[in-house]
PDB file of C-alpha atoms and ligand atoms in Angstrom:
ATOM      1  CA  UNK A   1       0.168   0.178  -0.146  1.00 92.00           C
ATOM      2  CA  UNK A   2       1.224   3.470  -0.988  1.00 97.00           C
ATOM      3  CA  UNK A   3       1.229   5.243   2.267  1.00 98.00           C
ATOM      4  CA  UNK A   4       2.526   8.553   0.891  1.00 97.00           C
ATOM      5  CA  UNK A   5      -0.627   8.725  -1.154  1.00 97.00           C
ATOM      6  CA  UNK A   6      -2.870  11.600   0.006  1.00 97.00           C
ATOM      7  CA  UNK A   7      -5.891   9.602  -1.304  1.00 97.00           C
ATOM      8  CA  UNK A   8      -4.668   6.740   0.780  1.00 98.00           C
ATOM      9  CA  UNK A   9      -4.003   8.595   3.858  1.00 98.00           C
ATOM     10  CA  UNK A  10      -7.566  10.168   3.754  1.00 97.00           C
ATOM     11  CA  UNK A  11      -9.322   6.871   3.276  1.00 98.00           C
ATOM     12  CA  UNK A  12      -7.297   5.345   6.085  1.00 98.00           C
ATOM     13  CA  UNK A  13      -8.019   8.207   8.463  1.00 98.00           C
ATOM     14  CA  UNK A  14     -11.762   8.047   7.518  1.00 98.00           C
ATOM     15  CA  UNK A  15     -11.881   4.112   7.720  1.00 98.00           C
ATOM     16  CA  UNK A  16     -10.442   4.475  11.391  1.00 98.00           C
ATOM     17  CA  UNK A  17     -12.062   7.781  12.231  1.00 97.00           C
ATOM     18  CA  UNK A  18      -8.549   9.209  12.980  1.00 98.00           C
ATOM     19  CA  UNK A  19      -8.280  13.058  13.337  1.00 97.00           C
ATOM     20  CA  UNK A  20      -4.695  14.372  13.220  1.00 97.00           C
ATOM     21  CA  UNK A  21      -3.361  15.411  16.705  1.00 97.00           C
ATOM     22  CA  UNK A  22      -1.517  18.841  16.557  1.00 95.00           C
ATOM     23  CA  UNK A  23      -0.365  18.374  20.011  1.00 96.00           C
ATOM     24  CA  UNK A  24       1.387  15.216  19.135  1.00 98.00           C
ATOM     25  CA  UNK A  25       3.090  16.686  16.184  1.00 96.00           C
ATOM     26  CA  UNK A  26       1.288  14.337  13.561  1.00 98.00           C
ATOM     27  CA  UNK A  27       2.454  15.661  10.070  1.00 97.00           C
ATOM     28  CA  UNK A  28       2.595  12.434   8.045  1.00 98.00           C
ATOM     29  CA  UNK A  29       5.065  12.486   5.078  1.00 98.00           C
ATOM     30  CA  UNK A  30       3.610  12.304   1.566  1.00 98.00           C
ATOM     31  CA  UNK A  31       6.802  12.589  -0.463  1.00 97.00           C
ATOM     32  CA  UNK A  32       7.518   8.919  -1.754  1.00 97.00           C
ATOM     33  CA  UNK A  33      11.327   9.792  -2.089  1.00 97.00           C
ATOM     34  CA  UNK A  34      11.938  10.947   1.548  1.00 98.00           C
ATOM     35  CA  UNK A  35      11.082   7.557   3.454  1.00 98.00           C
ATOM     36  CA  UNK A  36      13.377   5.914   1.036  1.00 97.00           C
ATOM     37  CA  UNK A  37      16.124   8.474   1.471  1.00 98.00           C
ATOM     38  CA  UNK A  38      15.925   8.233   5.348  1.00 98.00           C
ATOM     39  CA  UNK A  39      15.882   4.460   5.224  1.00 98.00           C
ATOM     40  CA  UNK A  40      19.193   4.643   2.889  1.00 97.00           C
ATOM     41  CA  UNK A  41      20.963   7.167   5.106  1.00 97.00           C
ATOM     42  CA  UNK A  42      20.181   5.166   8.038  1.00 96.00           C
ATOM     43  CA  UNK A  43      22.545   2.370   6.773  1.00 95.00           C
ATOM     44  CA  UNK A  44      20.883  -0.398   8.903  1.00 93.00           C
ATOM     45  CA  UNK A  45      22.985  -3.236   9.443  1.00 91.00           C
ATOM     46  CA  UNK A  46      21.332  -4.817  12.474  1.00 90.00           C
ATOM     47  CA  UNK A  47      18.277  -3.135  13.069  1.00 96.00           C
ATOM     48  CA  UNK A  48      16.471  -0.122  13.311  1.00 98.00           C
ATOM     49  CA  UNK A  49      14.621   1.754  16.093  1.00 98.00           C
ATOM     50  CA  UNK A  50      11.747   3.984  15.031  1.00 98.00           C
ATOM     51  CA  UNK A  51      10.216   6.926  16.967  1.00 98.00           C
ATOM     52  CA  UNK A  52       6.483   8.103  16.052  1.00 98.00           C
ATOM     53  CA  UNK A  53       5.471   5.506  13.058  1.00 98.00           C
ATOM     54  CA  UNK A  54       2.238   7.408  12.511  1.00 98.00           C
ATOM     55  CA  UNK A  55       0.556   5.773   9.667  1.00 98.00           C
ATOM     56  CA  UNK A  56       3.564   3.580   9.089  1.00 98.00           C
ATOM     57  CA  UNK A  57       5.072   5.338   5.906  1.00 98.00           C
ATOM     58  CA  UNK A  58       8.713   5.243   7.285  1.00 98.00           C
ATOM     59  CA  UNK A  59       8.116   1.876   8.983  1.00 98.00           C
ATOM     60  CA  UNK A  60       7.369   0.445   5.694  1.00 98.00           C
ATOM     61  CA  UNK A  61      10.701   1.924   3.939  1.00 98.00           C
ATOM     62  CA  UNK A  62      12.666   0.392   6.910  1.00 98.00           C
ATOM     63  CA  UNK A  63      11.140  -2.989   6.944  1.00 98.00           C
ATOM     64  CA  UNK A  64      11.775  -3.231   3.198  1.00 96.00           C
ATOM     65  CA  UNK A  65      15.627  -3.607   4.193  1.00 95.00           C
ATOM     66  CA  UNK A  66      14.622  -6.883   5.813  1.00 95.00           C
ATOM     67  CA  UNK A  67      16.107  -6.073   9.015  1.00 97.00           C
ATOM     68  CA  UNK A  68      14.300  -5.873  12.557  1.00 98.00           C
ATOM     69  CA  UNK A  69      12.402  -2.528  12.918  1.00 98.00           C
ATOM     70  CA  UNK A  70      10.995  -1.791  16.389  1.00 98.00           C
ATOM     71  CA  UNK A  71       8.717   1.336  16.314  1.00 98.00           C
ATOM     72  CA  UNK A  72       7.530   3.112  19.385  1.00 98.00           C
ATOM     73  CA  UNK A  73       4.160   4.989  18.985  1.00 98.00           C
ATOM     74  CA  UNK A  74       2.794   7.172  21.783  1.00 98.00           C
ATOM     75  CA  UNK A  75      -0.889   7.508  20.160  1.00 98.00           C
ATOM     76  CA  UNK A  76      -2.998   4.337  21.058  1.00 98.00           C
ATOM     77  CA  UNK A  77      -5.478   5.130  18.295  1.00 98.00           C
ATOM     78  CA  UNK A  78      -2.533   4.356  15.813  1.00 98.00           C
ATOM     79  CA  UNK A  79      -1.880   0.819  17.207  1.00 98.00           C
ATOM     80  CA  UNK A  80      -4.725  -0.673  14.984  1.00 98.00           C
ATOM     81  CA  UNK A  81      -4.048   1.646  11.754  1.00 98.00           C
ATOM     82  CA  UNK A  82      -0.495   0.308  11.859  1.00 98.00           C
ATOM     83  CA  UNK A  83      -1.677  -3.308  12.169  1.00 98.00           C
ATOM     84  CA  UNK A  84      -3.839  -2.696   9.098  1.00 98.00           C
ATOM     85  CA  UNK A  85      -0.791  -0.746   7.271  1.00 98.00           C
ATOM     86  CA  UNK A  86       2.362  -2.572   8.315  1.00 98.00           C
ATOM     87  CA  UNK A  87       1.072  -5.698  10.138  1.00 98.00           C
ATOM     88  CA  UNK A  88       2.083  -7.870   7.104  1.00 97.00           C
ATOM     89  CA  UNK A  89       5.982  -7.325   7.672  1.00 98.00           C
ATOM     90  CA  UNK A  90       7.239 -10.124  10.138  1.00 97.00           C
ATOM     91  CA  UNK A  91      10.426  -7.995  10.851  1.00 98.00           C
ATOM     92  CA  UNK A  92       8.291  -4.931  12.480  1.00 98.00           C
ATOM     93  CA  UNK A  93       7.475  -4.783  15.956  1.00 98.00           C
ATOM     94  CA  UNK A  94       5.173  -1.944  17.146  1.00 98.00           C
ATOM     95  CA  UNK A  95       5.582  -0.717  20.899  1.00 98.00           C
ATOM     96  CA  UNK A  96       2.924   1.554  22.467  1.00 98.00           C
ATOM     97  CA  UNK A  97       4.785   3.837  24.544  1.00 98.00           C
ATOM     98  CA  UNK A  98       6.216   7.361  25.093  1.00 98.00           C
ATOM     99  CA  UNK A  99       9.883   7.329  23.787  1.00 98.00           C
ATOM    100  CA  UNK A 100      10.915   9.973  26.532  1.00 98.00           C
ATOM    101  CA  UNK A 101       9.406   7.653  29.194  1.00 98.00           C
ATOM    102  CA  UNK A 102      10.888   4.144  28.148  1.00 98.00           C
ATOM    103  CA  UNK A 103      14.224   2.810  29.222  1.00 98.00           C
ATOM    104  CA  UNK A 104      15.649   2.621  25.893  1.00 98.00           C
ATOM    105  CA  UNK A 105      18.785   0.698  27.000  1.00 97.00           C
ATOM    106  CA  UNK A 106      16.836  -2.048  28.180  1.00 97.00           C
ATOM    107  CA  UNK A 107      14.538  -1.987  25.270  1.00 98.00           C
ATOM    108  CA  UNK A 108      17.618  -2.227  22.677  1.00 97.00           C
ATOM    109  CA  UNK A 109      19.128  -4.981  24.480  1.00 97.00           C
ATOM    110  CA  UNK A 110      15.943  -6.857  24.738  1.00 97.00           C
ATOM    111  CA  UNK A 111      15.040  -6.292  21.223  1.00 97.00           C
ATOM    112  CA  UNK A 112      18.576  -6.307  19.338  1.00 97.00           C
ATOM    113  CA  UNK A 113      20.856  -8.149  21.910  1.00 95.00           C
ATOM    114  CA  UNK A 114      24.361  -6.479  21.938  1.00 88.00           C
ATOM    115  CA  UNK A 115      24.353  -5.303  18.028  1.00 90.00           C
ATOM    116  CA  UNK A 116      24.621  -1.693  17.207  1.00 94.00           C
ATOM    117  CA  UNK A 117      21.486  -0.364  15.730  1.00 97.00           C
ATOM    118  CA  UNK A 118      20.163   2.708  14.174  1.00 98.00           C
ATOM    119  CA  UNK A 119      17.451   5.143  14.775  1.00 98.00           C
ATOM    120  CA  UNK A 120      15.213   6.753  12.292  1.00 98.00           C
ATOM    121  CA  UNK A 121      12.317   9.079  12.620  1.00 98.00           C
ATOM    122  CA  UNK A 122      10.161  11.870  11.534  1.00 98.00           C
ATOM    123  CA  UNK A 123      10.235  13.383  14.901  1.00 98.00           C
ATOM    124  CA  UNK A 124       7.446  15.158  16.416  1.00 97.00           C
ATOM    125  CA  UNK A 125       8.348  18.704  16.613  1.00 95.00           C
ATOM    126  CA  UNK A 126       7.325  19.786  19.993  1.00 95.00           C
ATOM    127  CA  UNK A 127       9.917  17.519  21.526  1.00 97.00           C
ATOM    128  CA  UNK A 128      12.559  17.096  19.057  1.00 97.00           C
ATOM    129  CA  UNK A 129      15.647  18.496  21.336  1.00 96.00           C
ATOM    130  CA  UNK A 130      14.667  16.367  24.459  1.00 97.00           C
ATOM    131  CA  UNK A 131      14.453  13.249  21.965  1.00 98.00           C
ATOM    132  CA  UNK A 132      17.652  13.903  20.428  1.00 97.00           C
ATOM    133  CA  UNK A 133      19.623  14.815  23.825  1.00 96.00           C
ATOM    134  CA  UNK A 134      18.094  11.323  25.155  1.00 97.00           C
ATOM    135  CA  UNK A 135      19.246   9.545  22.144  1.00 98.00           C
ATOM    136  CA  UNK A 136      22.766  11.127  22.065  1.00 96.00           C
ATOM    137  CA  UNK A 137      23.421  11.249  25.898  1.00 94.00           C
ATOM    138  CA  UNK A 138      22.155   7.940  27.020  1.00 94.00           C
ATOM    139  CA  UNK A 139      25.098   5.753  25.795  1.00 93.00           C
ATOM    140  CA  UNK A 140      22.913   3.772  23.597  1.00 97.00           C
ATOM    141  CA  UNK A 141      24.601   1.168  21.128  1.00 96.00           C
ATOM    142  CA  UNK A 142      23.654   3.576  18.105  1.00 97.00           C
ATOM    143  CA  UNK A 143      25.333   3.616  14.783  1.00 97.00           C
ATOM    144  CA  UNK A 144      23.410   6.516  13.265  1.00 98.00           C
ATOM    145  CA  UNK A 145      20.655   8.587  14.080  1.00 98.00           C
ATOM    146  CA  UNK A 146      18.835   9.906  10.795  1.00 98.00           C
ATOM    147  CA  UNK A 147      15.832  12.260  11.520  1.00 98.00           C
ATOM    148  CA  UNK A 148      13.467  14.669  10.093  1.00 98.00           C
ATOM    149  CA  UNK A 149      13.539  17.991  12.094  1.00 98.00           C
ATOM    150  CA  UNK A 150      12.479  21.584  11.700  1.00 98.00           C
ATOM    151  CA  UNK A 151      15.052  23.269   9.114  1.00 98.00           C
ATOM    152  CA  UNK A 152      15.950  25.726  11.900  1.00 97.00           C
ATOM    153  CA  UNK A 153      16.997  22.812  14.105  1.00 98.00           C
ATOM    154  CA  UNK A 154      18.898  21.137  11.501  1.00 98.00           C
ATOM    155  CA  UNK A 155      20.687  24.536  10.718  1.00 98.00           C
ATOM    156  CA  UNK A 156      21.364  24.630  14.471  1.00 97.00           C
ATOM    157  CA  UNK A 157      22.884  21.224  14.546  1.00 98.00           C
ATOM    158  CA  UNK A 158      25.191  21.550  11.810  1.00 97.00           C
ATOM    159  CA  UNK A 159      26.189  25.374  12.587  1.00 97.00           C
ATOM    160  CA  UNK A 160      29.759  26.537  12.472  1.00 96.00           C
ATOM    161  CA  UNK A 161      31.109  28.674  15.392  1.00 95.00           C
ATOM    162  CA  UNK A 162      30.634  32.313  15.157  1.00 94.00           C
ATOM    163  CA  UNK A 163      27.323  31.814  13.567  1.00 95.00           C
ATOM    164  CA  UNK A 164      23.592  32.989  14.847  1.00 94.00           C
ATOM    165  CA  UNK A 165      22.768  29.159  14.746  1.00 96.00           C
ATOM    166  CA  UNK A 166      25.413  28.081  16.706  1.00 97.00           C
ATOM    167  CA  UNK A 167      24.866  26.909  20.406  1.00 96.00           C
ATOM    168  CA  UNK A 168      24.698  24.159  23.191  1.00 96.00           C
ATOM    169  CA  UNK A 169      22.867  22.002  20.773  1.00 97.00           C
ATOM    170  CA  UNK A 170      25.404  22.152  18.173  1.00 98.00           C
ATOM    171  CA  UNK A 171      28.212  21.587  20.780  1.00 98.00           C
ATOM    172  CA  UNK A 172      26.225  18.542  22.092  1.00 97.00           C
ATOM    173  CA  UNK A 173      25.757  17.058  18.646  1.00 98.00           C
ATOM    174  CA  UNK A 174      29.453  17.721  17.703  1.00 97.00           C
ATOM    175  CA  UNK A 175      31.029  16.259  20.935  1.00 98.00           C
ATOM    176  CA  UNK A 176      29.236  12.841  20.370  1.00 97.00           C
ATOM    177  CA  UNK A 177      28.476  12.655  16.601  1.00 98.00           C
ATOM    178  CA  UNK A 178      29.505  13.722  13.256  1.00 98.00           C
ATOM    179  CA  UNK A 179      26.063  15.449  11.963  1.00 98.00           C
ATOM    180  CA  UNK A 180      25.493  16.309   8.443  1.00 98.00           C
ATOM    181  CA  UNK A 181      22.200  17.245   6.311  1.00 98.00           C
ATOM    182  CA  UNK A 182      20.762  14.468   4.251  1.00 98.00           C
ATOM    183  CA  UNK A 183      18.106  16.614   2.363  1.00 98.00           C
ATOM    184  CA  UNK A 184      15.793  19.484   2.704  1.00 98.00           C
ATOM    185  CA  UNK A 185      11.820  18.825   2.964  1.00 98.00           C
ATOM    186  CA  UNK A 186       9.273  21.620   2.085  1.00 98.00           C
ATOM    187  CA  UNK A 187       6.254  21.877   4.242  1.00 97.00           C
ATOM    188  CA  UNK A 188       4.045  20.752   1.505  1.00 97.00           C
ATOM    189  CA  UNK A 189       5.579  17.322   1.560  1.00 98.00           C
ATOM    190  CA  UNK A 190       3.509  16.592   4.812  1.00 98.00           C
ATOM    191  CA  UNK A 191      -0.197  16.054   5.763  1.00 97.00           C
ATOM    192  CA  UNK A 192      -1.073  18.398   7.097  1.00 96.00           C
ATOM    193  CA  UNK A 193       1.468  20.648   6.067  1.00 96.00           C
ATOM    194  CA  UNK A 194       3.480  22.043   9.192  1.00 95.00           C
ATOM    195  CA  UNK A 195       4.223  25.902   9.433  1.00 93.00           C
ATOM    196  CA  UNK A 196       7.762  25.246   8.897  1.00 95.00           C
ATOM    197  CA  UNK A 197      10.195  23.797   6.218  1.00 97.00           C
ATOM    198  CA  UNK A 198      12.031  20.519   7.409  1.00 98.00           C
ATOM    199  CA  UNK A 199      15.399  18.825   6.786  1.00 98.00           C
ATOM    200  CA  UNK A 200      16.774  15.415   7.326  1.00 98.00           C
ATOM    201  CA  UNK A 201      19.715  15.302   9.438  1.00 98.00           C
ATOM    202  CA  UNK A 202      22.266  12.293   9.852  1.00 98.00           C
ATOM    203  CA  UNK A 203      24.193  12.059  13.260  1.00 98.00           C
ATOM    204  CA  UNK A 204      26.852   9.504  12.942  1.00 98.00           C
ATOM    205  CA  UNK A 205      27.784   8.400  16.510  1.00 97.00           C
ATOM    206  CA  UNK A 206      31.363   8.115  17.318  1.00 97.00           C
ATOM    207  CA  UNK A 207      32.905   5.534  19.543  1.00 93.00           C
ATOM    208  CA  UNK A 208      34.377   8.063  21.972  1.00 94.00           C
ATOM    209  CA  UNK A 209      33.708  11.965  22.332  1.00 96.00           C
ATOM    210  CA  UNK A 210      35.261  14.079  19.556  1.00 97.00           C
ATOM    211  CA  UNK A 211      37.551  16.010  21.861  1.00 98.00           C
ATOM    212  CA  UNK A 212      39.430  14.965  24.962  1.00 97.00           C
ATOM    213  CA  UNK A 213      38.242  16.364  28.456  1.00 97.00           C
ATOM    214  CA  UNK A 214      39.028  15.508  31.960  1.00 97.00           C
ATOM    215  CA  UNK A 215      35.350  15.689  32.916  1.00 97.00           C
ATOM    216  CA  UNK A 216      32.544  15.280  30.407  1.00 96.00           C
ATOM    217  CA  UNK A 217      29.924  16.860  33.192  1.00 95.00           C
ATOM    218  CA  UNK A 218      32.204  20.061  33.735  1.00 97.00           C
ATOM    219  CA  UNK A 219      32.437  20.416  29.781  1.00 97.00           C
ATOM    220  CA  UNK A 220      28.703  20.792  29.564  1.00 97.00           C
ATOM    221  CA  UNK A 221      28.472  22.964  32.733  1.00 97.00           C
ATOM    222  CA  UNK A 222      30.711  25.255  30.731  1.00 97.00           C
ATOM    223  CA  UNK A 223      28.907  24.998  27.423  1.00 97.00           C
ATOM    224  CA  UNK A 224      25.546  25.739  29.219  1.00 96.00           C
ATOM    225  CA  UNK A 225      27.218  28.818  30.964  1.00 97.00           C
ATOM    226  CA  UNK A 226      28.733  30.042  27.793  1.00 97.00           C
ATOM    227  CA  UNK A 227      25.421  30.225  25.785  1.00 96.00           C
ATOM    228  CA  UNK A 228      23.138  31.081  28.805  1.00 94.00           C
ATOM    229  CA  UNK A 229      23.300  34.672  28.203  1.00 92.00           C
ATOM    230  CA  UNK A 230      24.371  35.067  24.357  1.00 88.00           C
ATOM    231  CA  UNK A 231      24.928  38.674  24.566  1.00 90.00           C
ATOM    232  CA  UNK A 232      27.031  38.681  27.479  1.00 95.00           C
ATOM    233  CA  UNK A 233      31.047  38.193  27.161  1.00 96.00           C
ATOM    234  CA  UNK A 234      32.283  34.618  28.165  1.00 97.00           C
ATOM    235  CA  UNK A 235      33.895  35.993  31.268  1.00 97.00           C
ATOM    236  CA  UNK A 236      30.581  37.451  32.514  1.00 96.00           C
ATOM    237  CA  UNK A 237      28.653  34.065  31.489  1.00 97.00           C
ATOM    238  CA  UNK A 238      31.186  32.104  33.446  1.00 97.00           C
ATOM    239  CA  UNK A 239      31.265  34.409  36.405  1.00 96.00           C
ATOM    240  CA  UNK A 240      27.459  34.009  36.613  1.00 95.00           C
ATOM    241  CA  UNK A 241      27.718  30.226  36.679  1.00 96.00           C
ATOM    242  CA  UNK A 242      30.852  29.422  38.815  1.00 96.00           C
ATOM    243  CA  UNK A 243      31.699  30.655  42.122  1.00 95.00           C
ATOM    244  CA  UNK A 244      34.973  32.272  41.524  1.00 95.00           C
ATOM    245  CA  UNK A 245      36.236  35.739  41.557  1.00 95.00           C
ATOM    246  CA  UNK A 246      36.247  37.353  38.083  1.00 96.00           C
ATOM    247  CA  UNK A 247      39.983  38.205  38.166  1.00 96.00           C
ATOM    248  CA  UNK A 248      40.557  34.305  38.614  1.00 96.00           C
ATOM    249  CA  UNK A 249      38.422  33.457  35.787  1.00 96.00           C
ATOM    250  CA  UNK A 250      40.114  35.985  33.759  1.00 97.00           C
ATOM    251  CA  UNK A 251      43.438  34.680  34.575  1.00 96.00           C
ATOM    252  CA  UNK A 252      42.169  30.893  33.650  1.00 96.00           C
ATOM    253  CA  UNK A 253      40.914  32.019  30.266  1.00 97.00           C
ATOM    254  CA  UNK A 254      44.090  33.907  29.216  1.00 96.00           C
ATOM    255  CA  UNK A 255      46.066  30.952  30.347  1.00 95.00           C
ATOM    256  CA  UNK A 256      44.137  28.935  28.032  1.00 94.00           C
ATOM    257  CA  UNK A 257      44.624  31.185  25.271  1.00 95.00           C
ATOM    258  CA  UNK A 258      41.225  32.536  25.076  1.00 97.00           C
ATOM    259  CA  UNK A 259      40.273  36.243  25.280  1.00 96.00           C
ATOM    260  CA  UNK A 260      37.852  36.932  28.254  1.00 96.00           C
ATOM    261  CA  UNK A 261      35.881  39.325  26.201  1.00 96.00           C
ATOM    262  CA  UNK A 262      34.727  36.947  23.415  1.00 96.00           C
ATOM    263  CA  UNK A 263      31.461  35.624  23.244  1.00 95.00           C
ATOM    264  CA  UNK A 264      30.667  31.930  24.044  1.00 94.00           C
ATOM    265  CA  UNK A 265      29.466  31.207  20.604  1.00 94.00           C
ATOM    266  CA  UNK A 266      32.781  31.761  18.961  1.00 95.00           C
ATOM    267  CA  UNK A 267      34.486  28.906  20.715  1.00 97.00           C
ATOM    268  CA  UNK A 268      35.039  25.424  19.317  1.00 97.00           C
ATOM    269  CA  UNK A 269      34.853  22.274  20.921  1.00 97.00           C
ATOM    270  CA  UNK A 270      38.751  22.291  21.885  1.00 97.00           C
ATOM    271  CA  UNK A 271      38.357  25.670  23.459  1.00 97.00           C
ATOM    272  CA  UNK A 272      35.456  24.756  25.582  1.00 98.00           C
ATOM    273  CA  UNK A 273      37.517  21.493  26.386  1.00 98.00           C
ATOM    274  CA  UNK A 274      40.578  23.840  27.667  1.00 97.00           C
ATOM    275  CA  UNK A 275      38.246  25.692  29.836  1.00 97.00           C
ATOM    276  CA  UNK A 276      36.731  22.975  31.405  1.00 97.00           C
ATOM    277  CA  UNK A 277      39.885  21.041  31.995  1.00 97.00           C
ATOM    278  CA  UNK A 278      41.321  24.202  33.897  1.00 96.00           C
ATOM    279  CA  UNK A 279      38.001  24.357  35.943  1.00 96.00           C
ATOM    280  CA  UNK A 280      38.389  20.634  36.776  1.00 96.00           C
ATOM    281  CA  UNK A 281      41.818  21.217  37.849  1.00 94.00           C
ATOM    282  CA  UNK A 282      40.791  23.658  40.603  1.00 91.00           C
ATOM    283  CA  UNK A 283      37.964  21.303  41.465  1.00 83.00           C
ATOM    284  CA  UNK A 284      35.290  24.339  41.166  1.00 84.00           C
TER     285      UNK A 284
HETATM  286  N1  LIG B   1       6.539   8.680  10.826  1.00 88.07           N
HETATM  287  C1  LIG B   1       5.202   9.203  10.324  1.00 88.07           C
HETATM  288  C2  LIG B   1       5.433   9.948   9.069  1.00 88.07           C
HETATM  289  O1  LIG B   1       6.664  10.135   8.746  1.00 88.07           O
HETATM  290  O2  LIG B   1       4.420  10.211   8.313  1.00 88.07           O
HETATM  291  C3  LIG B   1       4.719  10.279  11.510  1.00 88.07           C
HETATM  292  C4  LIG B   1       5.561  11.334  12.030  1.00 88.07           C
HETATM  293  S1  LIG B   1       4.684  12.252  12.852  1.00 88.07           S
HETATM  294  C5  LIG B   1       5.797  13.782  12.293  1.00 88.07           C
HETATM  295  C6  LIG B   1       5.285  12.183  14.514  1.00 88.07           C
HETATM  296  C7  LIG B   1       4.825  10.887  15.322  1.00 88.07           C
HETATM  297  O3  LIG B   1       5.272  10.740  16.633  1.00 88.07           O
HETATM  298  C8  LIG B   1       3.228  10.735  15.509  1.00 88.07           C
HETATM  299  O4  LIG B   1       2.956   9.368  14.891  1.00 88.07           O
HETATM  300  C9  LIG B   1       2.999  10.860  16.902  1.00 88.07           C
HETATM  301  O5  LIG B   1       1.878  10.130  17.198  1.00 88.07           O
HETATM  302  C10 LIG B   1       4.434  10.278  17.396  1.00 88.07           C
HETATM  303  N2  LIG B   1       4.697  10.902  18.871  1.00 88.07           N
HETATM  304  C11 LIG B   1       4.381  12.026  19.503  1.00 88.07           C
HETATM  305  N3  LIG B   1       5.153  11.929  20.460  1.00 88.07           N
HETATM  306  C12 LIG B   1       5.679  10.833  20.851  1.00 88.07           C
HETATM  307  C13 LIG B   1       6.366  10.294  21.826  1.00 88.07           C
HETATM  308  N4  LIG B   1       6.607  10.969  22.823  1.00 88.07           N
HETATM  309  N5  LIG B   1       6.794   8.925  21.910  1.00 88.07           N
HETATM  310  C14 LIG B   1       6.632   8.196  20.687  1.00 88.07           C
HETATM  311  N6  LIG B   1       5.787   8.649  19.608  1.00 88.07           N
HETATM  312  C15 LIG B   1       5.420   9.945  19.734  1.00 88.07           C
END
C-alpha cells in the first residue's frame, strides 16, 4: 500500500475515524522519495529503532531492508491503523509507549541483543531537542541517528562557530557525533503541512567523544554557562555560573589562550575543553 498517497491517507483516516493531533506533532510524510532516503541514510546493518511511526510510511521503507524494525508510538489510536498498514511485515514490531519515558537501553538490549542499531524518525517537533538529547547522551549502542527535524533545528545542529545558529545543541551533537544534512524537505511534503520547512539530518555516532576532556560533566557545565546569556561576554557568563572571582576566571581564560571578552558562540570544541579542564583542575 502506498502510504505517501494523500488519497490513501485520507481513506485510512476516514476508515479508522482518525483525526490528526497537532499536540502530538502528527504531520505525515507524503513525498515518496523521503522515506526511502531516510532508510538509505540510516545504513541499517543490525536493525532499526523508529520513533513515532504514525500511519507507517517510514516503518514500511525501513521494513523493506529486511532487518528488524522496532517502532515506538505514543498515540494508542494508531495501533490498529499500524496493524492494518504494516502488520504484514514479520520484521516489524510496534511498541506502544512514550519514547521519553521508556528505558531505551533495556529496550534495545531486549529487542536487538548486543548489536549496534540505527534510529530513524520523522520526529514530533514539540519534543525534538529532548528526544535528540536522550538518544545522544544515554550511551546507547547506536550507529546512526537519521531524523526529520525543523529546518531551523537542522541548521543549529550543523552550525559553525561564530554563527547565530551555533549553540549548546550544536556543541552537544559535535561532541558525540558527526552531523550532516541529508536533504531539505518543504512543508508541502506533509499532511497536514506544518508551518515550517524541514530537513533530514544524519548524526553518525562516534565511539568516543570528539574531544578529550578530563570531566564530561564539567565540559557541559561550561557550554551551558557560555550560551546561557548570548549577549554577554564569556567572562561574565562564566562568572554567573561558577563561584570564582572574575580576576581568577579571567586569568584562567588567558592561560588557556582565550580572550575573556569574546562571546561563547565563537568557541570551538577544543576551546570549551581547555576551559573545562582548567576548571576541573581547581575543582570548582
Ligand atoms: N512517521 C510518520 C510519518 O513520517 O508520516 C509520522 C511522523 S509524525 C511527525 C510524529 C509521530 O510521533 C506521530 O505518529 C506521533 O503520534 C508520534 N509521537 C508523538 N510524541 C511521541 C512520543 N513521546 N513517543 C513516541 N511517539 C510519539
